Coordinates of C-alpha atoms and ligand atoms in Angstrom, one line a residue:
X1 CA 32.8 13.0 -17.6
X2 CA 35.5 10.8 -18.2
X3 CA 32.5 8.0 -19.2
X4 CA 31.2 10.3 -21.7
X5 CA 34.9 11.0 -23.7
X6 CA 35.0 7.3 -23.4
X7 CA 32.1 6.6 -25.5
X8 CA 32.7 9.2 -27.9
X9 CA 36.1 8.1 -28.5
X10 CA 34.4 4.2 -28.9
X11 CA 31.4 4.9 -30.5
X12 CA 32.2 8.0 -33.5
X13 CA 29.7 10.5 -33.5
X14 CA 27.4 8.9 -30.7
X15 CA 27.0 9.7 -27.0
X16 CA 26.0 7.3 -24.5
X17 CA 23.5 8.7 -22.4
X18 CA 25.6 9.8 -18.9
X19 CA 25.3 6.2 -16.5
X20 CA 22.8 7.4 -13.6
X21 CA 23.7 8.8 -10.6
X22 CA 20.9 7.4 -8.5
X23 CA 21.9 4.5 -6.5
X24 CA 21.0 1.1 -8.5
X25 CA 18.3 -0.5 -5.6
X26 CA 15.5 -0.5 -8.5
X27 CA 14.6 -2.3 -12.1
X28 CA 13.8 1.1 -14.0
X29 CA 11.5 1.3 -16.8
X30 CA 13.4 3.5 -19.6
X31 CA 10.6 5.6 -19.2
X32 CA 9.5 9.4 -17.8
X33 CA 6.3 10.3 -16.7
X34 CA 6.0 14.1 -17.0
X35 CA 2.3 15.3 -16.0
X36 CA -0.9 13.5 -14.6
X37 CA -4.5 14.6 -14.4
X38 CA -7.0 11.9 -13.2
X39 CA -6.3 8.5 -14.4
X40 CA -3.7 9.5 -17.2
X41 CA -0.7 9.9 -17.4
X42 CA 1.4 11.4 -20.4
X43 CA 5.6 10.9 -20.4
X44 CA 8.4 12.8 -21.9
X45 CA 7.5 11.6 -25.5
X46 CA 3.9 12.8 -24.9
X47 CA 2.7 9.3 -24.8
X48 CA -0.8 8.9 -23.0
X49 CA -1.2 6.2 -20.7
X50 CA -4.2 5.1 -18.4
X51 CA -3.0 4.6 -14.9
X52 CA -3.7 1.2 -13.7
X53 CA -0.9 1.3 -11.4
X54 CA -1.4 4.7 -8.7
X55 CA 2.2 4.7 -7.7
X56 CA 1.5 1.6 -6.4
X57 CA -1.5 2.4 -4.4
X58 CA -0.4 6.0 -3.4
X59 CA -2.4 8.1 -6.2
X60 CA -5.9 7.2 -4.3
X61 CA -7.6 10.6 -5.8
X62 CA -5.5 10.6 -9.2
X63 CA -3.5 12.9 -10.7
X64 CA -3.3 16.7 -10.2
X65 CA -6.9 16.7 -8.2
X66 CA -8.1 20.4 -7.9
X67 CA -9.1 20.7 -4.6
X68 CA -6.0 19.0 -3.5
X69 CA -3.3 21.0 -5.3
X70 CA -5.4 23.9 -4.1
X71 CA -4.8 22.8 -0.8
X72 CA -1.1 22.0 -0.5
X73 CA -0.7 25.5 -2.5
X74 CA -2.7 27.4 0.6
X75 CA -0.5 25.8 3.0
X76 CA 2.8 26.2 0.9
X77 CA 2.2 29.9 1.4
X78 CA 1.5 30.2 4.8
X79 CA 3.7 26.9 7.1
X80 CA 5.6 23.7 5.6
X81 CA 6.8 22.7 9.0
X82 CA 6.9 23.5 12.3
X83 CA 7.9 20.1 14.5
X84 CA 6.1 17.8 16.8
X85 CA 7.3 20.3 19.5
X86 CA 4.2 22.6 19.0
X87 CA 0.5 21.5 18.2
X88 CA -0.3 21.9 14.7
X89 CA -3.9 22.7 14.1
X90 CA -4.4 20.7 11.1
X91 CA -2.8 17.5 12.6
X92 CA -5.0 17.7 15.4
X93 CA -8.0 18.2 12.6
X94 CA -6.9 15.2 10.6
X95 CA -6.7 12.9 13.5
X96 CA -9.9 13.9 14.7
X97 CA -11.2 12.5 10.9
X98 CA -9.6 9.9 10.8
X99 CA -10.7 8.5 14.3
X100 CA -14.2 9.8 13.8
X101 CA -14.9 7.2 11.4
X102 CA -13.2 4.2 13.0
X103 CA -12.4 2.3 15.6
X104 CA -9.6 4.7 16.7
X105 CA -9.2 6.8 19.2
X106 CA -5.8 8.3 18.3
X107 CA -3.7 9.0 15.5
X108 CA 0.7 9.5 14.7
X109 CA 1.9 10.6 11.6
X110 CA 4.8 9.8 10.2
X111 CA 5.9 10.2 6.4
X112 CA 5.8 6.5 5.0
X113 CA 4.3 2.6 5.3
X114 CA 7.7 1.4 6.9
X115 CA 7.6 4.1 9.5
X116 CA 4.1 3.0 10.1
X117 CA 4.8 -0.5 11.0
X118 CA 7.3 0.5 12.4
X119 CA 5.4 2.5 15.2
X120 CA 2.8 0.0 15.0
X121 CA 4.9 -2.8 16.0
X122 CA 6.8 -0.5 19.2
X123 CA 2.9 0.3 19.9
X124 CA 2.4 -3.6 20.2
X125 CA 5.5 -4.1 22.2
X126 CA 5.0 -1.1 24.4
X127 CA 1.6 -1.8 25.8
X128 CA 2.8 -4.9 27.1
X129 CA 5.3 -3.2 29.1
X130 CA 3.7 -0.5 30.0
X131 CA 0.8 -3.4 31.4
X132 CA 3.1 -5.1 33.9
X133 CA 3.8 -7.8 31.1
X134 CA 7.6 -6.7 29.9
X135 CA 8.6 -10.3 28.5
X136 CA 5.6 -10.1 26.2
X137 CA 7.2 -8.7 23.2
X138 CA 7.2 -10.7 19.7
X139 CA 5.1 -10.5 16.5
X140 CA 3.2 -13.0 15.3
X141 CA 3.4 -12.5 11.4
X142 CA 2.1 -14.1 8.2
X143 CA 3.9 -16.2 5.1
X144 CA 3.8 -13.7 2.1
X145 CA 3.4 -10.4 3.9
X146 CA 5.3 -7.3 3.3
X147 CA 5.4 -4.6 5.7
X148 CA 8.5 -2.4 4.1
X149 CA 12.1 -2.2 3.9
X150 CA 13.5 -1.2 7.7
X151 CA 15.5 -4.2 9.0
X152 CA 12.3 -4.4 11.7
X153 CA 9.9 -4.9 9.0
X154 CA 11.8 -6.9 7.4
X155 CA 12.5 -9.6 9.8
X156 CA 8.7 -8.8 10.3
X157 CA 7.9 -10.4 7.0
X158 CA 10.2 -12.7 6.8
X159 CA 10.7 -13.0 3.2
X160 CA 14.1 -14.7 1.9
X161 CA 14.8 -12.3 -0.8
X162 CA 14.6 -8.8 1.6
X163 CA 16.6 -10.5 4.1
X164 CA 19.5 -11.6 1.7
X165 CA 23.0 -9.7 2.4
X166 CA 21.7 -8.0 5.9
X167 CA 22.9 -10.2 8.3
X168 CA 21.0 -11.9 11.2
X169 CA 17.5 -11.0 10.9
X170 CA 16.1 -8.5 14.0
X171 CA 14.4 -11.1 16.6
X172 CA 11.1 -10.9 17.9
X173 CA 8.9 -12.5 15.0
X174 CA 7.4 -15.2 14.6
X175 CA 6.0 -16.3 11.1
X176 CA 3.3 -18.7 10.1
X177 CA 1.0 -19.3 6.8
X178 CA -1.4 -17.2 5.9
X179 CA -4.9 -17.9 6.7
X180 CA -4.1 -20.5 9.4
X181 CA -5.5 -20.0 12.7
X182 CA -4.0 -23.7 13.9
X183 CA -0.6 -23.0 13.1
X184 CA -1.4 -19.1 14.5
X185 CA -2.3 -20.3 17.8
X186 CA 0.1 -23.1 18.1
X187 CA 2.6 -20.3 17.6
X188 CA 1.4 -18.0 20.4
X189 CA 3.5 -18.3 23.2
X190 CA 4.4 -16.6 26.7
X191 CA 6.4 -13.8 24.8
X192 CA 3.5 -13.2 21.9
X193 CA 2.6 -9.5 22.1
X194 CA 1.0 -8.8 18.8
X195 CA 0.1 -10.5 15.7
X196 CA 0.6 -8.2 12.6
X197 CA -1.7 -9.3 9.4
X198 CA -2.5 -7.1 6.0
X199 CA -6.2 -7.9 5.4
X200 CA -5.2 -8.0 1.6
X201 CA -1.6 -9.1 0.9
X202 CA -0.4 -6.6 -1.6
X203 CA 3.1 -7.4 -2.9
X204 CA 2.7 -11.0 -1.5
X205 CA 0.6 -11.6 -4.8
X206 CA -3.0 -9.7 -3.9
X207 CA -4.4 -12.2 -1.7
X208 CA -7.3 -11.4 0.2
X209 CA -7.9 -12.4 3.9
X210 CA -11.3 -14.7 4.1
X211 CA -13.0 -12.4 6.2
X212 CA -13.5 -15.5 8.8
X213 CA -10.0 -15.1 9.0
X214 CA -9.6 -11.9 10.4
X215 CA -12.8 -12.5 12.8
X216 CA -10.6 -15.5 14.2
X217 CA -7.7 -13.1 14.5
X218 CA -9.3 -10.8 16.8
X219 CA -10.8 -13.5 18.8
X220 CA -7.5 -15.1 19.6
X221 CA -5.7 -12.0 20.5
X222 CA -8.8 -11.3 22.6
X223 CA -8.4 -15.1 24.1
X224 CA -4.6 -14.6 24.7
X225 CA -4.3 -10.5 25.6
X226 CA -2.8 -10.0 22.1
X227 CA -2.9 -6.7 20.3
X228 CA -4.0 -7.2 17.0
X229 CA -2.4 -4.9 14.4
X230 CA -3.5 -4.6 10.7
X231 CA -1.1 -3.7 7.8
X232 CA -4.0 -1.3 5.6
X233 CA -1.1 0.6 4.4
X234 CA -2.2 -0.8 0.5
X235 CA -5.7 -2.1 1.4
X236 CA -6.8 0.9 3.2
X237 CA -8.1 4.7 2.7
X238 CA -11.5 3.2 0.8
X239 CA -9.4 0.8 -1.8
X240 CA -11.7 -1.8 -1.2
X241 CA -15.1 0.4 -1.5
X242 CA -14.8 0.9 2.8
X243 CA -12.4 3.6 4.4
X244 CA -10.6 -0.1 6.1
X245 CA -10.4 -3.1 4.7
X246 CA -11.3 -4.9 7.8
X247 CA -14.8 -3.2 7.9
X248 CA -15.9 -6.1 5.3
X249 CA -15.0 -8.5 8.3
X250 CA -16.7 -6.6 11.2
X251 CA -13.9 -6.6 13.4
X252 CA -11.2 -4.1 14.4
X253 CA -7.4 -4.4 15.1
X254 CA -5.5 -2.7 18.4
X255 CA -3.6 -1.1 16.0
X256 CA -3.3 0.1 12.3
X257 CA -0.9 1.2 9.8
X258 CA -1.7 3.4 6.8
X259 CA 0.0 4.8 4.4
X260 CA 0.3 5.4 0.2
X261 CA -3.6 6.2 -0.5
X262 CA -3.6 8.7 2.9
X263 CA -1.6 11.1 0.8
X264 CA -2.5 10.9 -2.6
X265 CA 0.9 11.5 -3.9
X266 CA 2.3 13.2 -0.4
X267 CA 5.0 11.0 1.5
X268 CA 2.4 10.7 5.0
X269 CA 1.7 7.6 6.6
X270 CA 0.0 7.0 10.1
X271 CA -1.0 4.3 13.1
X272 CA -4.1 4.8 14.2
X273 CA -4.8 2.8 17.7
X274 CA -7.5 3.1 20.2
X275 CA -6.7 4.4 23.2
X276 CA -5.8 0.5 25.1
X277 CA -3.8 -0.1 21.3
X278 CA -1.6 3.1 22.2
X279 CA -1.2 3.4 25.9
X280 CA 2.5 2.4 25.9
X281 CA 3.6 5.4 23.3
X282 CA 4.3 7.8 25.9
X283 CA 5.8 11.2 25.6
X284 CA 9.5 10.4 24.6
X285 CA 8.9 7.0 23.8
X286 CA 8.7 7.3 19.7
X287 CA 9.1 10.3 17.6
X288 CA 9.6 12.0 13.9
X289 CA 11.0 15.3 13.0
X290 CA 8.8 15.2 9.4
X291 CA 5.7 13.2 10.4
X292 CA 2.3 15.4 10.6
X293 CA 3.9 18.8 9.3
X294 CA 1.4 21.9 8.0
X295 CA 2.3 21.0 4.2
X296 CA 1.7 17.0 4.9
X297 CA -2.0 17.2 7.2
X298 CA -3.0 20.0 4.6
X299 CA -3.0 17.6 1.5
X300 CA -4.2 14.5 4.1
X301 CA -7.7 16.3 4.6
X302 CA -7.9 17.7 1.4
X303 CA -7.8 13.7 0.4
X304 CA -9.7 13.0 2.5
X305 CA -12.6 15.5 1.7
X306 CA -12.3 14.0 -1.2
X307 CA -12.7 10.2 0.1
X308 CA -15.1 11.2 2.7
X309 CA -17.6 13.2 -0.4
X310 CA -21.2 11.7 -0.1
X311 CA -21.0 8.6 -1.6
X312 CA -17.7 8.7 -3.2
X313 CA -16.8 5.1 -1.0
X314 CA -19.7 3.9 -2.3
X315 CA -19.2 5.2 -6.1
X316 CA -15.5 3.2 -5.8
X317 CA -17.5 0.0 -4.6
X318 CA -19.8 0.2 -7.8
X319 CA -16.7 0.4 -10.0
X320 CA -14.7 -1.9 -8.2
X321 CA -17.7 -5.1 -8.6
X322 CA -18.1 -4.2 -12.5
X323 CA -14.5 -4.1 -12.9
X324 CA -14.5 -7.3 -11.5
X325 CA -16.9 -9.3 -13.4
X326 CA -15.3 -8.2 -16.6
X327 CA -12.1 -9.4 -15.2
X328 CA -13.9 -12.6 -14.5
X329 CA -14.8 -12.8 -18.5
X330 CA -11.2 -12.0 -19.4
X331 CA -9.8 -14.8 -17.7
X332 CA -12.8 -17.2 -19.1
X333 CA -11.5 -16.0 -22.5
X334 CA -7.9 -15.8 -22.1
X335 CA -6.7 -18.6 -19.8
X336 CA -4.0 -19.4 -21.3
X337 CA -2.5 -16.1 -20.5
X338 CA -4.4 -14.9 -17.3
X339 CA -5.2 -18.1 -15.2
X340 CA -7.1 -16.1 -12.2
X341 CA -8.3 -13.2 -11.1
X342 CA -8.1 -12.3 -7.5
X343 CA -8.5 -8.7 -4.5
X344 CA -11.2 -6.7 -3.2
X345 CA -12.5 -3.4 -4.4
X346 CA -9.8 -1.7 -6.9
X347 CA -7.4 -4.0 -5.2
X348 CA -7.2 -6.4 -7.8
X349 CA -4.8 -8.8 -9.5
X350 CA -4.6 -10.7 -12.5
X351 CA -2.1 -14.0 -12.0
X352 CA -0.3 -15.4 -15.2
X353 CA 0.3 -18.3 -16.8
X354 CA 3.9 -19.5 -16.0
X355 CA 5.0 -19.5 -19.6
X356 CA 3.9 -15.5 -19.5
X357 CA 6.3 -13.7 -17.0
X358 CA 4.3 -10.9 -15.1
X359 CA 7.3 -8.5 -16.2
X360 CA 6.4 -9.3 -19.5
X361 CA 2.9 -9.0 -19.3
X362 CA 3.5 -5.6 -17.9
X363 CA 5.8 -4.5 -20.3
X364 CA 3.6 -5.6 -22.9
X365 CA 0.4 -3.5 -21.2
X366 CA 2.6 -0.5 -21.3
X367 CA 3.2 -0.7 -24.7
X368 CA -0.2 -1.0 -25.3
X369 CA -0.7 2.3 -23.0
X370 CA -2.0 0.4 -19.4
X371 CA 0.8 1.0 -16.6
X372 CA 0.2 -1.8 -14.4
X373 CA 2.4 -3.1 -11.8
X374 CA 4.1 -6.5 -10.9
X375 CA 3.6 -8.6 -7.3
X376 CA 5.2 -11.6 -6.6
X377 CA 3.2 -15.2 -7.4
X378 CA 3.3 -13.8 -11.3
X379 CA 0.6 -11.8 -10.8
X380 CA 0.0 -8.7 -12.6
X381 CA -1.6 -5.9 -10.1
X382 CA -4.2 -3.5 -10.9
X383 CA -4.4 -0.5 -8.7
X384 CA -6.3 2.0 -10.2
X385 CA -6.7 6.0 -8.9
X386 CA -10.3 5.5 -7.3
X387 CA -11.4 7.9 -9.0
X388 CA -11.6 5.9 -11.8
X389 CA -14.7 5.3 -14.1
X390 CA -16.4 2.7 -16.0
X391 CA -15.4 4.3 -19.1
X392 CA -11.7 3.9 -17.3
X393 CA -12.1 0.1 -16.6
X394 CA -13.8 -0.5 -19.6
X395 CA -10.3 1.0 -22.0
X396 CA -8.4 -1.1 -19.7
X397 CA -9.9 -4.3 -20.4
X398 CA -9.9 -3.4 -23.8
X399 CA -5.9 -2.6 -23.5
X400 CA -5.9 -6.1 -20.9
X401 CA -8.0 -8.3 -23.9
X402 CA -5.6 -7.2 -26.9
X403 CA -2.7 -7.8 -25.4
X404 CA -3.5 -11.0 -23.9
X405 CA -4.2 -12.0 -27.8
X406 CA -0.9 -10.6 -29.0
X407 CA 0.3 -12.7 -26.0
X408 CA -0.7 -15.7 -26.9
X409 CA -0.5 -15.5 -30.6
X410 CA 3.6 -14.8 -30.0
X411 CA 3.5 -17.8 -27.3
X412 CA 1.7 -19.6 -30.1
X413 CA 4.3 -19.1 -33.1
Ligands
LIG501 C1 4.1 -0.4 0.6 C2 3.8 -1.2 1.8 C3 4.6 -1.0 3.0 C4 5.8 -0.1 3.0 O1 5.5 1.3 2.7 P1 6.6 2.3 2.3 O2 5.9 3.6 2.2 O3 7.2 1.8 1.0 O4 7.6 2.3 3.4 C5 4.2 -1.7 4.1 N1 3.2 -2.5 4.1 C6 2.4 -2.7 3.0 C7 1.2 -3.6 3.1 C8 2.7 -2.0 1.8 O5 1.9 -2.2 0.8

């Protein structure tokens, strides 16, 4: 109140907008989106955009999808929540799915990525103790990786800037670069439990895992007893054109973390593990009030009907591989502004030239009606609903080759 008088009594005849009242832990676009339907989005002003960003990831079947509002209406009529103290029919239902399919046998829910890693990490921990090996109990973790914002997965990570301001980071991991099996087995020691790898580093910059690379992962936690978990909470739910990422590779982890795509828009995340993977999480050993409620499994299977449609995987693979050859010809054309482009399936990221800022870029895209999103190493990510079309890709490079010209005209002048 007392902000507001200010301003008037400053500024005649103008208001300042109120300051916000949400706490100041994110770079805000000035910028509402109000309403969604497949890949578009439109904001406040009614301006359309084509969504090239998902929510980061989350919006795997796009926006407003009719089977899946149907869904989450259904179950908003009949049960929202119940607790983990009684079964809950469609929980059971959507872990039986989700294991079908994979090389799970069992399924948690919980309501985000950082509570999956979370539980995934404990998992790693736990089956050592629970195996008559109690001093086995660090993480073997990569350069670059992001596994959320929980001191654990922080100090998981390991990245300077998260850590900043918190303090001593949480012991018990162990990082080393990405893609180096020398300096991942020199690092595996009497304590290792796990090692704890995204197949496709999202926020790290998109960098994709050579798929020798996670072979050699699972054959030295094999060699040392290790349990191998697998961050999918970007790469996963068919963003590469398989349900996992590490199906491309032909090898499974102990252990796996999902999240954003497995809700389409819903806070829901889960660990799936075979049976040796979870055999330490015992009755009383980890829990959530939220995770796996009526309202949250209802909208999981509906997206996954969705995913799981004949062919649908297969449709997002075909989209994905033209998408990326045209990407290839952008950056043929427009070096100068897009040096490389890099990811798997619609997965994909587009890396700058230093003099062009990925904020930039971005902002500049917007304008131009693409909502993209920003990862570090100056790349520009693209992570498209998959339900997206050629028609889809085809506007976006359209949107992507304008503005790299405007680009480099203005870095030009
Ligand atoms: C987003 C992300 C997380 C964290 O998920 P939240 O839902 O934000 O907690 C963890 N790992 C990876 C690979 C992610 O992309």
């Amino acid at each position: 109140m007392s902000t507001a008088s200010q301003a008037k009594a400053t500024e005649p005849g103008k208001t300042e907008p109120a300051p916000s009242a949400v706490m100041n832990t994110y770079g805000r676009f000035p910028i509402a989106l109000e309403r969604g339907a497949g890949a578009h989005l439109w904001d406040t002003d009614g301006k359309k955009y084509l969504d090239f960003y998902g929510g980061i990831a989350v919006n795997s079947v796009g926006h407003a999808h009719p089977h899946v509002v149907q869904a989450l209406k259904d179950q908003a009529e009949k049960l929202w929540h119940a607790s983990n103290l009684f079964v809950i029919p469609e929980q059971e239902r959507f872990a039986r799915r989700l294991t079908e399919d994979s090389f799970a046998d069992v399924a948690f829910f919980c309501n985000s990525g950082v509570e999956a890693m979370e539980a995934a990490i404990k998992a790693g921990r736990r089956y050592h103790y629970k195996n008559g090996a109690p001093e086995r109990w660090r993480t073997i973790t990569v350069a670059g990786a992001f596994h959320g914002r929980s001191l654990g997965t922080i100090a998981a990570a390991g990245n300077a800037k998260y850590l900043e301001g918190f303090g001593k980071p949480a012991d018990g991991f162990d990082s080393v670069p990405f893609g180096n099996m020398n300096a991942l087995r020199d690092a595996i020691g009497p304590e290792t439990a796990a090692i704890a790898v995204e197949p496709v580093q999202g926020e790290g910059g998109i960098n994709a895992a050579r798929l020798d690379y996670l072979r050699d992962l699972r054959a030295a936690a094999d060699e040392f007893g290790l349990m191998l978990i697998f961050d999918e909470i970007q790469c996963g739910m068919g963003r590469t054109g398989k349900m996992w990422a590490h199906e491309w590779a032909g090898v499974a982890p102990d252990i796996l973390a999902s999240a954003k795509g497995i809700g389409g828009g819903f806070p829901l995340g889960a660990v799936l593990a075979t049976h040796k993977g979870a055999s330490g999480m015992e009755p009383g050993v980890h829990g959530t009030t939220y995770g796996g409620n009526p309202l949250a499994m209802a909208v999981g299977n509906a997206v996954l009907d969705v995913l799981l449609a004949d062919g649908f995987l297969d449709g997002v693979d075909a989209v994905a591989r033209r998408l990326w050859f045209k990407l290839q010809d952008l950056v043929a054309a427009h070096g100068d502004v897009f040096v490389e482009a890099r990811g798997a399936g619609l997965m994909l990221g587009l890396k700058c030239a230093p003099e062009h800022v990925n904020l930039d870029v971005i902002k500049a895209l917007m304008a131009g009606g693409l909502l993209t999103v920003g990862a570090a190493d100056n790349v520009v990510r693209l992570l498209p609903p998959l339900i997206v079309t050629d028609a889809d890709c085809d506007e976006a490079i359209r949107i992507l080759t304008e503005t790299a010209v405007s680009l480099s005209a203005k870095a030009k002048a």
